[in-house]
Amino acid sequence: MNAGVQSVQNYLALHVLLCLIPAFFLAGAIASLFSKESVLKFFGADAPKYVSYSIAAASGCLLAVCSCTVLPLFAGIYKRGAGIGPATTFLFSAPAINILAIVYTAKILGYDLGLARAIVAVSLSIVVGLTMASMFERGKVERNKITTFGEEKHKNSALLFILLLGILVVPEIFSTWTMMAAILVPLITVTIYLSFKWFTREELSSWMGETWFLVKQITPLLLIGVFFAGVIVEVLPSEYVARFVGGESVSSNLIASVSGALMYFSTLTEVPIISALTLLGMGKGPALSMLLAGPALSLPNMIVISRILGAKRGASYITLVVVIATLAGLGFGYVIG
């Protein structure tokens, strides 16, 4: 119980204030202030695959998000009419390939794992998206009608997106509170001022309504999941896990993938945890499997994904991530070996 409560306290202290709240506002803006056409142009089911999947796979490079922080962004994109293929490609790639995580992985775990994580995460995210699309996107799915804006409003929405993205990313760039405050306070002030200048009261109300809807839908499930994830980490010692993930066998990669999927890794924390496991004998292949499955999935993440996509689609996505993480680790271990 203490471990679960501590896990929730740490999550609230580190994530809600600096990551999850900006992510919710960004997702709410995507869901209310962006036209359907602007989203479908790149992520829609009718968009050229080479465009939608390439952008979905690479867009995570600009974000420093974990498996939970990405959920409101994914929900906003999916709700706006994005195809399930590009949406799940983004869902997999965004937590796995942010620049900070790749650089940190290379620095702590070695350049071979850092490079493998970047290349494999991008390529396999497309595989996940294409597979999900082939399974569940045979027919055309109707989305809720939304308001479309003129060119000036579309431009303002894009600029607002950049400002909100800046608010989300700044805490990951600067480590000291003084530097963060010096940049965030003016940035938030400018964002609030321009929001009232650019958008009508009705549009702002729609934005806040969408944001609050996402908060109510996702936050309770996240906190419950984070609590039980903390309990699992406490009950399952790292020494016990490391005993089964040494070597490069199918079973060691599968165990690493499944255990990584069940644990909750906040942004970048997977690297020191896996570093400790490698010192205890974890193989290179299982390390990559956990690097792929860990940031992409977690217990709270899986609960919310199943709520957003439905049980069948959610289970299919979770299974795909675990399987391809296992195969990627197996292949990497074979090449390194």
Coordinates of C-alpha atoms in Angstrom, one line a residue:
M1 CA 0.0 0.0 0.0
N2 CA 2.8 2.4 0.9
A3 CA 4.5 1.7 -2.4
G4 CA 1.3 2.4 -4.3
V5 CA 0.6 5.6 -2.5
Q6 CA 4.2 6.7 -3.0
S7 CA 4.0 5.9 -6.7
V8 CA 0.9 8.1 -7.0
Q9 CA 2.6 10.9 -5.0
N10 CA 5.7 10.8 -7.2
Y11 CA 3.5 10.8 -10.3
L12 CA 1.5 13.8 -9.2
A13 CA 4.6 15.7 -8.3
L14 CA 6.6 15.0 -11.4
H15 CA 4.0 14.7 -14.1
V16 CA 0.7 16.4 -13.5
L17 CA 2.2 19.9 -12.9
L18 CA 4.9 19.9 -15.7
C19 CA 3.8 17.3 -18.2
L20 CA 0.2 16.0 -18.0
I21 CA -1.6 19.4 -17.6
P22 CA 0.1 21.0 -20.7
A23 CA -0.6 17.7 -22.6
F24 CA -4.3 17.9 -21.7
F25 CA -4.5 21.5 -22.8
L26 CA -2.7 20.7 -26.0
A27 CA -5.0 17.7 -26.7
G28 CA -8.0 19.8 -26.0
A29 CA -6.8 22.5 -28.4
I30 CA -6.3 19.8 -31.1
A31 CA -9.8 18.4 -30.5
S32 CA -11.5 21.8 -30.6
L33 CA -9.5 24.5 -32.4
F34 CA -8.0 22.5 -35.3
S35 CA -10.2 21.7 -38.3
K36 CA -10.8 18.2 -39.2
E37 CA -9.2 18.7 -42.6
S38 CA -5.9 19.9 -41.0
V39 CA -5.7 16.6 -39.1
L40 CA -6.9 14.3 -41.8
K41 CA -4.5 15.9 -44.2
F42 CA -1.7 14.1 -42.4
F43 CA -3.3 11.5 -40.2
G44 CA -6.6 10.6 -41.8
A45 CA -7.4 7.2 -43.1
D46 CA -7.7 8.6 -46.7
A47 CA -4.3 10.4 -46.6
P48 CA -1.4 8.9 -48.5
K49 CA 0.2 6.3 -46.3
Y50 CA 3.7 7.4 -47.0
V51 CA 2.8 10.9 -45.6
S52 CA 0.6 9.9 -42.7
Y53 CA 2.8 7.1 -41.3
S54 CA 6.0 9.0 -41.8
I55 CA 4.8 12.0 -39.9
A56 CA 3.2 9.9 -37.2
A57 CA 6.4 7.9 -36.7
A58 CA 8.7 10.9 -36.7
S59 CA 6.5 13.4 -34.8
G60 CA 7.5 11.9 -31.4
C61 CA 11.0 13.2 -31.9
L62 CA 9.8 16.7 -30.8
L63 CA 8.0 15.5 -27.7
A64 CA 9.3 14.3 -24.3
V65 CA 6.3 12.2 -23.3
C66 CA 5.9 9.0 -21.4
S67 CA 3.4 6.2 -22.0
C68 CA 0.7 8.1 -20.0
T69 CA 1.4 11.7 -21.0
V70 CA 1.0 10.7 -24.7
L71 CA -2.5 9.4 -24.0
P72 CA -4.4 12.8 -24.1
L73 CA -2.5 13.7 -27.3
F74 CA -3.4 10.3 -28.9
A75 CA -7.0 10.7 -27.7
G76 CA -7.2 14.2 -29.3
I77 CA -5.7 13.1 -32.6
Y78 CA -7.9 10.0 -32.8
K79 CA -11.1 11.9 -31.9
R80 CA -10.4 14.4 -34.6
G81 CA -10.7 11.8 -37.3
A82 CA -7.2 10.3 -37.6
G83 CA -7.0 6.8 -39.0
I84 CA -6.4 4.1 -36.4
G85 CA -3.2 3.2 -38.3
P86 CA -1.4 6.6 -38.1
A87 CA -2.9 7.2 -34.6
T88 CA -1.4 4.0 -33.2
T89 CA 1.8 4.6 -35.0
F90 CA 2.1 7.9 -33.1
L91 CA 1.0 6.3 -29.9
F92 CA 3.9 3.8 -30.1
S93 CA 6.6 6.1 -31.5
A94 CA 6.1 9.2 -29.4
P95 CA 7.1 7.8 -26.0
A96 CA 9.9 5.8 -27.6
I97 CA 11.9 8.1 -29.8
N98 CA 11.9 11.6 -28.2
I99 CA 15.3 13.2 -28.7
L100 CA 16.0 13.3 -24.9
A101 CA 15.4 9.6 -24.5
I102 CA 17.5 8.6 -27.4
V103 CA 20.5 10.7 -26.4
Y104 CA 20.2 9.6 -22.8
T105 CA 20.0 5.9 -23.9
A106 CA 23.1 6.2 -26.0
K107 CA 25.0 8.0 -23.2
I108 CA 24.1 5.6 -20.4
L109 CA 23.5 2.2 -22.2
G110 CA 25.8 2.6 -25.2
Y111 CA 25.5 4.0 -28.7
D112 CA 24.5 0.6 -30.1
L113 CA 21.4 0.5 -28.0
G114 CA 20.7 4.2 -28.5
L115 CA 20.9 3.9 -32.3
A116 CA 18.9 0.6 -32.3
R117 CA 16.2 2.1 -30.2
A118 CA 15.7 5.1 -32.5
I119 CA 15.7 3.0 -35.8
V120 CA 13.7 0.1 -34.5
A121 CA 11.1 2.3 -32.7
V122 CA 10.4 4.4 -35.9
S123 CA 10.2 1.4 -38.2
L124 CA 8.2 -0.9 -35.9
S125 CA 5.8 1.9 -35.1
I126 CA 4.8 1.9 -38.8
V127 CA 4.5 -1.9 -38.7
V128 CA 2.1 -1.6 -35.7
G129 CA 0.0 1.1 -37.4
L130 CA -0.2 -0.8 -40.7
T131 CA -1.2 -3.9 -38.9
M132 CA -3.9 -2.2 -36.9
A133 CA -5.2 -0.5 -40.0
S134 CA -5.4 -3.8 -41.9
M135 CA -7.3 -5.4 -39.0
F136 CA -9.8 -2.6 -38.1
E137 CA -10.0 -0.1 -40.9
R138 CA -11.7 -2.0 -43.7
G139 CA -14.8 0.2 -43.6
K140 CA -15.1 4.0 -43.3
V141 CA -15.7 5.1 -39.8
E142 CA -17.8 8.2 -39.2
R143 CA -16.4 10.8 -36.8
N144 CA -18.2 13.6 -34.9
K145 CA -18.7 16.7 -37.0
I146 CA -16.4 19.6 -36.0
T147 CA -16.1 23.3 -36.8
T148 CA -13.8 24.4 -39.5
F149 CA -12.1 27.7 -39.6
G150 CA -10.8 30.1 -42.3
E151 CA -7.2 30.6 -43.2
E152 CA -6.5 33.2 -40.5
K153 CA -8.1 31.0 -37.8
H154 CA -6.2 28.0 -39.1
K155 CA -2.9 30.0 -38.8
N156 CA -3.7 31.1 -35.3
S157 CA -4.5 27.5 -34.3
A158 CA -1.1 26.4 -35.7
L159 CA 0.7 29.1 -33.7
L160 CA -1.2 28.2 -30.6
F161 CA -0.1 24.6 -31.1
I162 CA 3.5 25.7 -31.2
L163 CA 3.2 27.7 -28.0
L164 CA 1.5 24.9 -26.1
L165 CA 4.1 22.5 -27.4
G166 CA 6.8 24.8 -26.1
I167 CA 5.2 24.8 -22.7
L168 CA 5.2 21.0 -22.7
V169 CA 8.8 20.6 -23.8
V170 CA 10.5 23.4 -21.7
P171 CA 10.5 21.4 -18.4
E172 CA 12.3 18.6 -20.2
I173 CA 15.1 20.9 -21.4
F174 CA 15.9 22.9 -18.3
S175 CA 16.7 21.1 -15.0
T176 CA 16.6 24.1 -12.6
W177 CA 13.3 25.6 -11.4
T178 CA 14.8 29.1 -11.9
M179 CA 15.4 28.6 -15.6
M180 CA 12.0 26.8 -16.1
A181 CA 10.1 29.6 -14.4
A182 CA 12.1 32.3 -16.3
I183 CA 10.9 30.8 -19.6
L184 CA 7.5 29.2 -18.7
V185 CA 6.0 32.2 -17.0
P186 CA 6.4 34.6 -20.0
L187 CA 5.5 31.8 -22.4
I188 CA 2.3 30.9 -20.5
T189 CA 1.4 34.6 -20.2
V190 CA 1.8 35.2 -24.0
T191 CA -0.2 32.0 -24.7
I192 CA -3.1 33.2 -22.5
Y193 CA -3.1 36.7 -24.0
L194 CA -3.0 35.5 -27.6
S195 CA -5.7 32.9 -26.9
F196 CA -8.1 35.6 -25.8
K197 CA -7.1 37.8 -28.8
W198 CA -7.4 35.1 -31.5
F199 CA -10.4 33.1 -30.4
T200 CA -14.0 33.9 -29.5
R201 CA -15.5 33.1 -26.1
E202 CA -17.4 30.2 -27.7
E203 CA -14.2 28.7 -29.2
L204 CA -12.4 29.1 -25.9
S205 CA -15.3 27.4 -24.1
S206 CA -15.1 24.5 -26.5
W207 CA -11.4 24.2 -25.9
M208 CA -11.8 24.1 -22.1
G209 CA -14.7 21.7 -22.5
E210 CA -12.7 19.2 -24.6
T211 CA -9.8 19.5 -22.1
W212 CA -12.0 18.8 -19.1
F213 CA -13.6 15.9 -20.9
L214 CA -10.2 14.3 -21.4
V215 CA -9.2 15.0 -17.8
K216 CA -12.3 13.3 -16.5
Q217 CA -11.9 10.3 -18.9
I218 CA -8.2 9.7 -18.4
T219 CA -7.0 10.9 -15.0
P220 CA -8.9 8.6 -12.7
L221 CA -7.8 5.5 -14.7
L222 CA -4.2 6.8 -14.7
L223 CA -4.0 7.3 -11.0
I224 CA -5.5 3.8 -10.3
G225 CA -3.1 2.3 -12.8
V226 CA -0.1 4.2 -11.4
F227 CA -1.0 2.9 -7.9
F228 CA -1.0 -0.7 -8.9
A229 CA 2.1 -0.3 -11.0
G230 CA 3.9 1.0 -7.9
V231 CA 2.7 -2.1 -6.0
I232 CA 4.0 -4.4 -8.8
V233 CA 7.4 -2.8 -8.9
E234 CA 7.7 -3.2 -5.1
V235 CA 6.5 -6.8 -5.1
L236 CA 8.7 -7.8 -8.1
P237 CA 12.4 -7.1 -7.2
S238 CA 14.8 -6.2 -9.9
E239 CA 17.1 -9.0 -8.9
Y240 CA 14.3 -11.5 -9.5
V241 CA 13.6 -10.1 -12.9
A242 CA 17.2 -10.0 -13.9
R243 CA 17.5 -13.7 -13.2
F244 CA 15.2 -14.4 -16.0
V245 CA 16.3 -11.9 -18.6
G246 CA 20.0 -12.8 -18.9
G247 CA 21.1 -14.1 -22.3
E248 CA 19.5 -13.7 -25.6
S249 CA 16.8 -16.4 -25.7
V250 CA 13.2 -16.0 -26.8
S251 CA 12.0 -16.4 -23.2
S252 CA 14.3 -13.8 -21.8
N253 CA 13.2 -11.3 -24.5
L254 CA 9.6 -12.1 -23.9
I255 CA 9.9 -11.7 -20.1
A256 CA 11.7 -8.4 -20.6
S257 CA 9.0 -7.2 -23.0
V258 CA 6.1 -8.3 -20.8
S259 CA 7.6 -7.0 -17.5
G260 CA 8.5 -3.7 -19.2
A261 CA 4.9 -3.4 -20.5
L262 CA 3.5 -3.9 -17.0
M263 CA 5.8 -1.5 -15.2
Y264 CA 5.3 2.3 -15.4
F265 CA 8.3 4.2 -16.7
S266 CA 8.1 8.0 -16.5
T267 CA 10.0 9.9 -19.2
L268 CA 13.7 8.8 -19.2
T269 CA 13.4 6.7 -16.0
E270 CA 13.5 3.5 -18.0
V271 CA 17.2 4.1 -18.8
P272 CA 18.6 4.0 -15.3
I273 CA 16.4 1.1 -14.4
I274 CA 17.5 -0.9 -17.4
S275 CA 21.1 0.2 -16.7
A276 CA 20.8 -1.3 -13.2
L277 CA 19.4 -4.5 -14.7
T278 CA 22.2 -4.9 -17.2
L279 CA 24.7 -4.7 -14.4
L280 CA 22.9 -7.6 -12.8
G281 CA 23.2 -9.6 -16.0
M282 CA 20.4 -8.5 -18.4
G283 CA 21.3 -9.2 -22.0
K284 CA 21.4 -6.6 -24.7
G285 CA 18.4 -8.1 -26.6
P286 CA 16.1 -8.1 -23.5
A287 CA 17.3 -4.5 -22.7
L288 CA 16.1 -3.4 -26.2
S289 CA 12.9 -5.3 -25.7
M290 CA 12.2 -3.5 -22.4
L291 CA 13.3 -0.1 -24.0
L292 CA 10.6 -0.6 -26.6
A293 CA 7.8 -2.1 -24.6
G294 CA 8.4 -0.1 -21.4
P295 CA 7.9 3.5 -22.6
A296 CA 5.2 2.4 -25.1
L297 CA 3.1 0.5 -22.5
S298 CA 2.3 0.5 -18.8
L299 CA -0.5 -0.7 -16.7
P300 CA -2.3 2.6 -16.6
N301 CA -1.6 3.2 -20.3
M302 CA -3.2 -0.2 -21.2
I303 CA -6.3 0.5 -19.2
V304 CA -6.8 3.9 -20.9
I305 CA -6.0 2.6 -24.4
S306 CA -8.6 -0.1 -24.0
R307 CA -11.1 2.5 -22.9
I308 CA -10.3 4.8 -25.9
L309 CA -10.1 2.1 -28.6
G310 CA -12.4 -0.5 -27.2
A311 CA -11.4 -3.9 -25.6
K312 CA -10.7 -5.7 -28.9
R313 CA -8.6 -3.0 -30.5
G314 CA -6.8 -2.2 -27.3
A315 CA -5.9 -5.9 -26.7
S316 CA -4.7 -6.2 -30.3
Y317 CA -2.5 -3.1 -30.0
I318 CA -1.0 -4.2 -26.7
T319 CA -0.3 -7.7 -28.0
L320 CA 1.4 -6.3 -31.1
V321 CA 3.7 -4.0 -29.1
V322 CA 4.8 -6.9 -26.8
V323 CA 5.4 -9.3 -29.8
I324 CA 7.4 -6.9 -31.9
A325 CA 9.4 -5.7 -28.9
T326 CA 10.3 -9.3 -28.3
L327 CA 11.2 -10.0 -31.9
A328 CA 13.3 -6.8 -32.1
G329 CA 15.2 -7.7 -29.0
L330 CA 15.8 -11.2 -30.2
G331 CA 17.1 -9.9 -33.6
F332 CA 19.3 -7.3 -31.9
G333 CA 20.8 -9.8 -29.5
Y334 CA 21.5 -12.2 -32.4
V335 CA 23.3 -9.4 -34.4
I336 CA 25.3 -8.1 -31.4
G337 CA 26.1 -11.7 -30.3

